[in-house]
PDB file of C-alpha atoms in Angstrom:
ATOM      1  CA  UNK A 687      16.485 -34.268  46.002  1.00  0.00           C
ATOM      2  CA  UNK A 688      19.273 -31.644  45.927  1.00  0.00           C
ATOM      3  CA  UNK A 689      20.353 -29.762  49.039  1.00  0.00           C
ATOM      4  CA  UNK A 690      18.549 -26.500  48.194  1.00  0.00           C
ATOM      5  CA  UNK A 691      15.240 -28.241  47.493  1.00  0.00           C
ATOM      6  CA  UNK A 692      15.573 -30.344  50.638  1.00  0.00           C
ATOM      7  CA  UNK A 693      16.245 -27.238  52.734  1.00  0.00           C
ATOM      8  CA  UNK A 694      13.182 -25.468  51.283  1.00  0.00           C
ATOM      9  CA  UNK A 695      11.019 -28.537  51.914  1.00  0.00           C
ATOM     10  CA  UNK A 696      12.253 -28.869  55.481  1.00  0.00           C
ATOM     11  CA  UNK A 697      11.706 -25.185  56.151  1.00  0.00           C
ATOM     12  CA  UNK A 698       8.213 -25.315  54.645  1.00  0.00           C
ATOM     13  CA  UNK A 699       7.295 -28.362  56.723  1.00  0.00           C
ATOM     14  CA  UNK A 700       8.488 -26.714  59.889  1.00  0.00           C
ATOM     15  CA  UNK A 701       6.502 -23.579  59.054  1.00  0.00           C
ATOM     16  CA  UNK A 702       3.307 -25.570  58.525  1.00  0.00           C
ATOM     17  CA  UNK A 703       3.751 -27.339  61.853  1.00  0.00           C
ATOM     18  CA  UNK A 704       4.447 -24.089  63.669  1.00  0.00           C
ATOM     19  CA  UNK A 705       1.377 -22.514  62.091  1.00  0.00           C
ATOM     20  CA  UNK A 706      -0.841 -25.450  63.034  1.00  0.00           C
ATOM     21  CA  UNK A 707       0.338 -25.464  66.634  1.00  0.00           C
ATOM     22  CA  UNK A 708      -0.027 -21.682  66.826  1.00  0.00           C
ATOM     23  CA  UNK A 709      -3.682 -22.055  65.802  1.00  0.00           C
ATOM     24  CA  UNK A 710      -4.251 -24.792  68.365  1.00  0.00           C
ATOM     25  CA  UNK A 711      -2.707 -22.652  71.097  1.00  0.00           C
ATOM     26  CA  UNK A 712      -4.795 -19.658  69.978  1.00  0.00           C
ATOM     27  CA  UNK A 713      -7.925 -21.807  70.278  1.00  0.00           C
ATOM     28  CA  UNK A 714      -6.876 -22.759  73.797  1.00  0.00           C
ATOM     29  CA  UNK A 715      -6.324 -19.101  74.727  1.00  0.00           C
ATOM     30  CA  UNK A 716      -9.741 -18.179  73.309  1.00  0.00           C
ATOM     31  CA  UNK A 717     -11.442 -20.660  75.621  1.00  0.00           C
ATOM     32  CA  UNK A 718     -11.469 -23.530  73.141  1.00  0.00           C
ATOM     33  CA  UNK A 719     -13.593 -21.849  70.442  1.00  0.00           C
ATOM     34  CA  UNK A 720     -13.073 -18.982  67.983  1.00  0.00           C
ATOM     35  CA  UNK A 721     -13.681 -17.824  64.411  1.00  0.00           C
ATOM     36  CA  UNK A 722     -11.094 -17.904  61.663  1.00  0.00           C
ATOM     37  CA  UNK A 723     -10.685 -14.104  61.679  1.00  0.00           C
ATOM     38  CA  UNK A 724      -9.893 -14.080  65.410  1.00  0.00           C
ATOM     39  CA  UNK A 725      -7.462 -16.970  65.057  1.00  0.00           C
ATOM     40  CA  UNK A 726      -5.662 -15.485  62.070  1.00  0.00           C
ATOM     41  CA  UNK A 727      -5.222 -12.185  63.923  1.00  0.00           C
ATOM     42  CA  UNK A 728      -4.005 -13.940  67.074  1.00  0.00           C
ATOM     43  CA  UNK A 729      -1.393 -15.885  65.107  1.00  0.00           C
ATOM     44  CA  UNK A 730      -0.361 -13.043  62.800  1.00  0.00           C
ATOM     45  CA  UNK A 731      -1.069 -15.012  59.631  1.00  0.00           C
ATOM     46  CA  UNK A 732      -3.266 -14.392  56.561  1.00  0.00           C
ATOM     47  CA  UNK A 733      -6.864 -15.461  56.953  1.00  0.00           C
ATOM     48  CA  UNK A 734      -6.559 -17.766  53.920  1.00  0.00           C
ATOM     49  CA  UNK A 735      -3.580 -19.537  55.508  1.00  0.00           C
ATOM     50  CA  UNK A 736      -5.407 -19.952  58.807  1.00  0.00           C
ATOM     51  CA  UNK A 737      -8.445 -21.352  57.020  1.00  0.00           C
ATOM     52  CA  UNK A 738      -6.338 -23.840  55.042  1.00  0.00           C
ATOM     53  CA  UNK A 739      -4.518 -25.069  58.166  1.00  0.00           C
ATOM     54  CA  UNK A 740      -7.769 -25.338  60.130  1.00  0.00           C
ATOM     55  CA  UNK A 741      -9.304 -27.470  57.387  1.00  0.00           C
ATOM     56  CA  UNK A 742      -6.269 -29.771  57.532  1.00  0.00           C
ATOM     57  CA  UNK A 743      -6.599 -29.984  61.326  1.00  0.00           C
ATOM     58  CA  UNK A 744     -10.296 -30.861  60.917  1.00  0.00           C
ATOM     59  CA  UNK A 745      -9.317 -33.743  58.622  1.00  0.00           C
ATOM     60  CA  UNK A 746      -7.025 -34.994  61.402  1.00  0.00           C
ATOM     61  CA  UNK A 747      -9.805 -34.565  64.042  1.00  0.00           C
ATOM     62  CA  UNK A 748      -7.590 -32.155  65.950  1.00  0.00           C
ATOM     63  CA  UNK A 749     -10.150 -29.373  65.340  1.00  0.00           C
ATOM     64  CA  UNK A 750     -13.939 -29.422  64.937  1.00  0.00           C
ATOM     65  CA  UNK A 751     -16.062 -26.888  63.031  1.00  0.00           C
ATOM     66  CA  UNK A 752     -19.315 -25.632  64.575  1.00  0.00           C
ATOM     67  CA  UNK A 753     -20.962 -23.267  62.111  1.00  0.00           C
ATOM     68  CA  UNK A 754     -18.536 -20.421  61.415  1.00  0.00           C
ATOM     69  CA  UNK A 755     -16.429 -21.193  64.494  1.00  0.00           C
ATOM     70  CA  UNK A 756     -13.775 -23.756  65.346  1.00  0.00           C
ATOM     71  CA  UNK A 757     -13.194 -25.842  68.454  1.00  0.00           C
ATOM     72  CA  UNK A 758     -10.444 -28.087  69.725  1.00  0.00           C
ATOM     73  CA  UNK A 759     -11.166 -31.666  68.668  1.00  0.00           C
ATOM     74  CA  UNK A 760     -11.614 -34.848  70.665  1.00  0.00           C
ATOM     75  CA  UNK A 761      -8.434 -36.333  69.222  1.00  0.00           C
ATOM     76  CA  UNK A 762      -6.353 -33.741  71.064  1.00  0.00           C
ATOM     77  CA  UNK A 763      -8.072 -34.729  74.305  1.00  0.00           C
ATOM     78  CA  UNK A 764      -7.195 -38.374  73.715  1.00  0.00           C
ATOM     79  CA  UNK A 765      -3.587 -37.449  73.021  1.00  0.00           C
ATOM     80  CA  UNK A 766      -3.445 -35.260  76.121  1.00  0.00           C
ATOM     81  CA  UNK A 767      -4.724 -38.051  78.319  1.00  0.00           C
ATOM     82  CA  UNK A 768      -1.710 -40.147  77.279  1.00  0.00           C
ATOM     83  CA  UNK A 769       0.779 -37.550  78.550  1.00  0.00           C
ATOM     84  CA  UNK A 770       2.215 -38.421  81.949  1.00  0.00           C
ATOM     85  CA  UNK A 771       4.251 -35.855  83.920  1.00  0.00           C
ATOM     86  CA  UNK A 772       5.280 -38.704  86.237  1.00  0.00           C
ATOM     87  CA  UNK A 773       4.254 -42.356  85.746  1.00  0.00           C
ATOM     88  CA  UNK A 774       0.879 -42.944  87.406  1.00  0.00           C
ATOM     89  CA  UNK A 775       0.595 -39.469  88.960  1.00  0.00           C
ATOM     90  CA  UNK A 776      -2.734 -38.469  87.428  1.00  0.00           C
ATOM     91  CA  UNK A 777      -4.366 -41.801  88.246  1.00  0.00           C
ATOM     92  CA  UNK A 778      -3.011 -41.649  91.801  1.00  0.00           C
ATOM     93  CA  UNK A 779      -4.508 -38.186  92.298  1.00  0.00           C
ATOM     94  CA  UNK A 780      -8.089 -38.696  91.138  1.00  0.00           C
ATOM     95  CA  UNK A 781      -9.679 -40.278  94.232  1.00  0.00           C
ATOM     96  CA  UNK A 782      -7.739 -38.208  96.818  1.00  0.00           C
ATOM     97  CA  UNK A 783      -8.725 -34.995  95.011  1.00  0.00           C
ATOM     98  CA  UNK A 784     -12.416 -35.876  94.989  1.00  0.00           C
ATOM     99  CA  UNK A 785     -12.220 -36.669  98.694  1.00  0.00           C
ATOM    100  CA  UNK A 786     -10.432 -33.375  99.326  1.00  0.00           C
ATOM    101  CA  UNK A 787     -13.118 -31.495  97.414  1.00  0.00           C
ATOM    102  CA  UNK A 788     -15.840 -33.181  99.464  1.00  0.00           C
ATOM    103  CA  UNK A 789     -14.037 -32.410 102.733  1.00  0.00           C
ATOM    104  CA  UNK A 790     -13.245 -28.734 102.069  1.00  0.00           C
ATOM    105  CA  UNK A 791     -15.712 -27.534  99.431  1.00  0.00           C
ATOM    106  CA  UNK A 792     -12.788 -25.818  97.749  1.00  0.00           C
ATOM    107  CA  UNK A 793     -11.376 -26.069  94.259  1.00  0.00           C
ATOM    108  CA  UNK A 794      -8.660 -28.698  94.446  1.00  0.00           C
ATOM    109  CA  UNK A 795      -5.848 -29.549  92.080  1.00  0.00           C
ATOM    110  CA  UNK A 796      -2.742 -31.598  91.508  1.00  0.00           C
ATOM    111  CA  UNK A 797       0.043 -29.786  89.655  1.00  0.00           C
ATOM    112  CA  UNK A 798       3.579 -30.378  88.416  1.00  0.00           C
ATOM    113  CA  UNK A 799       6.498 -28.049  87.755  1.00  0.00           C
ATOM    114  CA  UNK A 800       6.683 -27.262  84.056  1.00  0.00           C
ATOM    115  CA  UNK A 801       8.699 -24.464  82.429  1.00  0.00           C
ATOM    116  CA  UNK A 802       8.775 -22.260  85.536  1.00  0.00           C
ATOM    117  CA  UNK A 803       5.014 -22.596  86.065  1.00  0.00           C
ATOM    118  CA  UNK A 804       2.747 -24.851  88.110  1.00  0.00           C
ATOM    119  CA  UNK A 805       0.856 -26.911  85.510  1.00  0.00           C
ATOM    120  CA  UNK A 806      -2.469 -28.442  86.601  1.00  0.00           C
ATOM    121  CA  UNK A 807      -2.747 -32.115  85.623  1.00  0.00           C
ATOM    122  CA  UNK A 808      -5.828 -33.106  87.648  1.00  0.00           C
ATOM    123  CA  UNK A 809      -8.503 -30.855  89.156  1.00  0.00           C
ATOM    124  CA  UNK A 810     -11.963 -30.698  90.729  1.00  0.00           C
ATOM    125  CA  UNK A 811     -13.712 -27.269  90.760  1.00  0.00           C
ATOM    126  CA  UNK A 812     -15.213 -26.034  94.019  1.00  0.00           C
ATOM    127  CA  UNK A 813     -17.042 -23.092  95.553  1.00  0.00           C
ATOM    128  CA  UNK A 814     -14.457 -20.447  94.634  1.00  0.00           C
ATOM    129  CA  UNK A 815     -15.363 -20.761  90.945  1.00  0.00           C
ATOM    130  CA  UNK A 816     -15.280 -18.522  88.947  1.00  0.00           C
ATOM    131  CA  UNK A 817     -12.908 -16.381  91.055  1.00  0.00           C
ATOM    132  CA  UNK A 818     -10.150 -18.958  90.663  1.00  0.00           C
ATOM    133  CA  UNK A 819     -11.090 -21.388  87.883  1.00  0.00           C
ATOM    134  CA  UNK A 820      -9.214 -24.679  88.017  1.00  0.00           C
ATOM    135  CA  UNK A 821      -8.961 -26.703  84.834  1.00  0.00           C
ATOM    136  CA  UNK A 822      -6.567 -29.361  83.672  1.00  0.00           C
ATOM    137  CA  UNK A 823      -3.878 -27.604  81.670  1.00  0.00           C
ATOM    138  CA  UNK A 824      -4.163 -24.275  83.531  1.00  0.00           C
ATOM    139  CA  UNK A 825      -0.932 -22.848  84.945  1.00  0.00           C
ATOM    140  CA  UNK A 826      -0.116 -20.818  88.048  1.00  0.00           C
ATOM    141  CA  UNK A 827       2.835 -18.681  89.053  1.00  0.00           C
ATOM    142  CA  UNK A 828       5.519 -20.173  91.270  1.00  0.00           C
ATOM    143  CA  UNK A 829       4.859 -17.280  93.673  1.00  0.00           C
ATOM    144  CA  UNK A 830       1.578 -18.927  94.700  1.00  0.00           C
ATOM    145  CA  UNK A 831       1.300 -21.425  97.545  1.00  0.00           C
ATOM    146  CA  UNK A 832       1.025 -24.183  94.944  1.00  0.00           C
ATOM    147  CA  UNK A 833       4.213 -23.044  93.208  1.00  0.00           C
ATOM    148  CA  UNK A 834       6.095 -22.784  96.484  1.00  0.00           C
ATOM    149  CA  UNK A 835       5.029 -26.320  97.430  1.00  0.00           C
ATOM    150  CA  UNK A 836       6.321 -27.612  94.099  1.00  0.00           C
ATOM    151  CA  UNK A 837       9.705 -26.040  94.777  1.00  0.00           C
ATOM    152  CA  UNK A 838       9.712 -27.644  98.228  1.00  0.00           C
ATOM    153  CA  UNK A 839       8.613 -25.754 101.368  1.00  0.00           C
ATOM    154  CA  UNK A 840      11.376 -24.293 103.527  1.00  0.00           C
ATOM    155  CA  UNK A 841       9.632 -25.403 106.713  1.00  0.00           C
ATOM    156  CA  UNK A 842       7.620 -28.506 107.452  1.00  0.00           C
ATOM    157  CA  UNK A 843       3.869 -28.480 106.931  1.00  0.00           C
ATOM    158  CA  UNK A 844       1.667 -26.915 104.299  1.00  0.00           C
ATOM    159  CA  UNK A 845       2.393 -23.717 102.413  1.00  0.00           C
ATOM    160  CA  UNK A 846      -0.426 -21.289 103.262  1.00  0.00           C
ATOM    161  CA  UNK A 847      -1.824 -18.336 101.336  1.00  0.00           C
ATOM    162  CA  UNK A 848      -4.011 -16.115 103.514  1.00  0.00           C
ATOM    163  CA  UNK A 849      -5.477 -13.850 100.801  1.00  0.00           C
ATOM    164  CA  UNK A 850      -1.935 -13.003  99.680  1.00  0.00           C
ATOM    165  CA  UNK A 851      -2.694 -13.456  95.961  1.00  0.00           C
ATOM    166  CA  UNK A 852      -6.397 -12.580  95.845  1.00  0.00           C
ATOM    167  CA  UNK A 853      -8.732 -10.982  98.353  1.00  0.00           C
ATOM    168  CA  UNK A 854     -11.363 -13.396  99.634  1.00  0.00           C
ATOM    169  CA  UNK A 855      -9.428 -16.502  98.572  1.00  0.00           C
ATOM    170  CA  UNK A 856      -7.031 -18.647 100.603  1.00  0.00           C
ATOM    171  CA  UNK A 857      -4.989 -21.697  99.691  1.00  0.00           C
ATOM    172  CA  UNK A 858      -3.095 -24.564 101.318  1.00  0.00           C
ATOM    173  CA  UNK A 859      -0.628 -26.690  99.365  1.00  0.00           C
ATOM    174  CA  UNK A 860       1.711 -29.590 100.011  1.00  0.00           C
ATOM    175  CA  UNK A 861       4.153 -31.513  97.806  1.00  0.00           C
ATOM    176  CA  UNK A 862       3.649 -35.045  96.530  1.00  0.00           C
ATOM    177  CA  UNK A 863       6.724 -37.255  96.570  1.00  0.00           C
ATOM    178  CA  UNK A 864       7.890 -40.199  94.510  1.00  0.00           C
ATOM    179  CA  UNK A 865       8.849 -43.480  96.216  1.00  0.00           C
ATOM    180  CA  UNK A 866      12.435 -42.173  96.106  1.00  0.00           C
ATOM    181  CA  UNK A 867      11.442 -39.018  97.998  1.00  0.00           C
ATOM    182  CA  UNK A 868      11.679 -36.508  95.131  1.00  0.00           C
ATOM    183  CA  UNK A 869       8.960 -33.863  94.764  1.00  0.00           C
ATOM    184  CA  UNK A 870       6.970 -34.837  91.647  1.00  0.00           C
ATOM    185  CA  UNK A 871       3.888 -32.691  92.179  1.00  0.00           C
ATOM    186  CA  UNK A 872       1.816 -30.723  94.670  1.00  0.00           C
ATOM    187  CA  UNK A 873      -1.763 -30.845  95.929  1.00  0.00           C
ATOM    188  CA  UNK A 874      -3.639 -27.641  96.749  1.00  0.00           C
ATOM    189  CA  UNK A 875      -7.057 -26.635  98.008  1.00  0.00           C
ATOM    190  CA  UNK A 876      -8.307 -23.137  97.142  1.00  0.00           C
ATOM    191  CA  UNK A 877     -11.050 -22.029  99.550  1.00  0.00           C
ATOM    192  CA  UNK A 878     -13.073 -18.983 100.507  1.00  0.00           C
ATOM    193  CA  UNK A 879     -11.594 -16.720 103.154  1.00  0.00           C
ATOM    194  CA  UNK A 880     -13.162 -17.364 106.530  1.00  0.00           C
ATOM    195  CA  UNK A 881     -12.574 -21.081 106.594  1.00  0.00           C
ATOM    196  CA  UNK A 882     -10.112 -22.388 109.173  1.00  0.00           C
ATOM    197  CA  UNK A 883      -7.071 -22.714 106.960  1.00  0.00           C
ATOM    198  CA  UNK A 884      -5.278 -24.999 109.415  1.00  0.00           C
ATOM    199  CA  UNK A 885      -8.123 -27.505 109.091  1.00  0.00           C
ATOM    200  CA  UNK A 886      -7.989 -27.226 105.290  1.00  0.00           C
ATOM    201  CA  UNK A 887      -4.219 -27.751 105.448  1.00  0.00           C
ATOM    202  CA  UNK A 888      -4.752 -30.958 107.392  1.00  0.00           C
ATOM    203  CA  UNK A 889      -7.078 -32.258 104.705  1.00  0.00           C
ATOM    204  CA  UNK A 890      -4.563 -31.295 102.019  1.00  0.00           C
ATOM    205  CA  UNK A 891      -1.864 -33.176 103.919  1.00  0.00           C
ATOM    206  CA  UNK A 892      -4.066 -36.287 103.939  1.00  0.00           C
ATOM    207  CA  UNK A 893      -4.638 -35.981 100.186  1.00  0.00           C
ATOM    208  CA  UNK A 894      -0.948 -35.434  99.407  1.00  0.00           C
ATOM    209  CA  UNK A 895      -0.022 -38.444 101.523  1.00  0.00           C
ATOM    210  CA  UNK A 896      -2.679 -40.552  99.784  1.00  0.00           C
ATOM    211  CA  UNK A 897      -1.271 -39.619  96.365  1.00  0.00           C
ATOM    212  CA  UNK A 898       2.280 -40.373  97.529  1.00  0.00           C
ATOM    213  CA  UNK A 899       1.214 -43.774  98.851  1.00  0.00           C
ATOM    214  CA  UNK A 900      -0.699 -44.573  95.665  1.00  0.00           C
ATOM    215  CA  UNK A 901       2.431 -43.833  93.645  1.00  0.00           C
ATOM    216  CA  UNK A 902       4.430 -46.163  95.878  1.00  0.00           C
ATOM    217  CA  UNK A 903       1.847 -48.941  95.467  1.00  0.00           C
ATOM    218  CA  UNK A 904       1.848 -48.451  91.701  1.00  0.00           C
ATOM    219  CA  UNK A 905       5.630 -48.738  91.698  1.00  0.00           C
ATOM    220  CA  UNK A 906       5.500 -51.995  93.653  1.00  0.00           C
ATOM    221  CA  UNK A 907       2.893 -53.426  91.281  1.00  0.00           C
ATOM    222  CA  UNK A 908       4.963 -52.413  88.250  1.00  0.00           C
ATOM    223  CA  UNK A 909       7.997 -54.299  89.587  1.00  0.00           C
ATOM    224  CA  UNK A 910       6.093 -57.552  90.133  1.00  0.00           C
TER     225      UNK A 910
END
């Protein structure tokens, strides 16, 4: 293959990949389901191109078709479950988060710092839904209590949000640390205003400590 042909082939391949990922991201932004016209408009591509790429994604099980609309496929979920922001972090957070949800009634989440955002990697919805929906993959600003905890609180104790971001909603967040002491994530509980936030913060501290200890145990087991 000569250089010019190779360059065109490489460029074409990159364009196809970019188009496919743009469609997948557009599906995510549309709540996981949309029609081809909506997706083509969102990605700025011809409808025929969007349709062709969606059909290829269906063949790969990355997208599913439901009547005239498209949804993200199960294969993407399986791939996403394999991604680890820190070894063992998601597994370490599952039980402590469910306990935190039971103790506070709030929406609880475990997040990591990713591209100047707090990225949720494990979550359990609570009573503040749908005011503050928590879903795996959702992101939050670093100006929130969760974001501040990920950057490391200036003072000891939890970072508190007393309706600073949204009226009627409060939050308490604390970092999760690796066995070496580095901040690898943060746990937060988002609750209705009126709850004793200091009590919620205590529960969050217990959950963050439980995740930190689970990571340490996992590290010990891995070295055996």
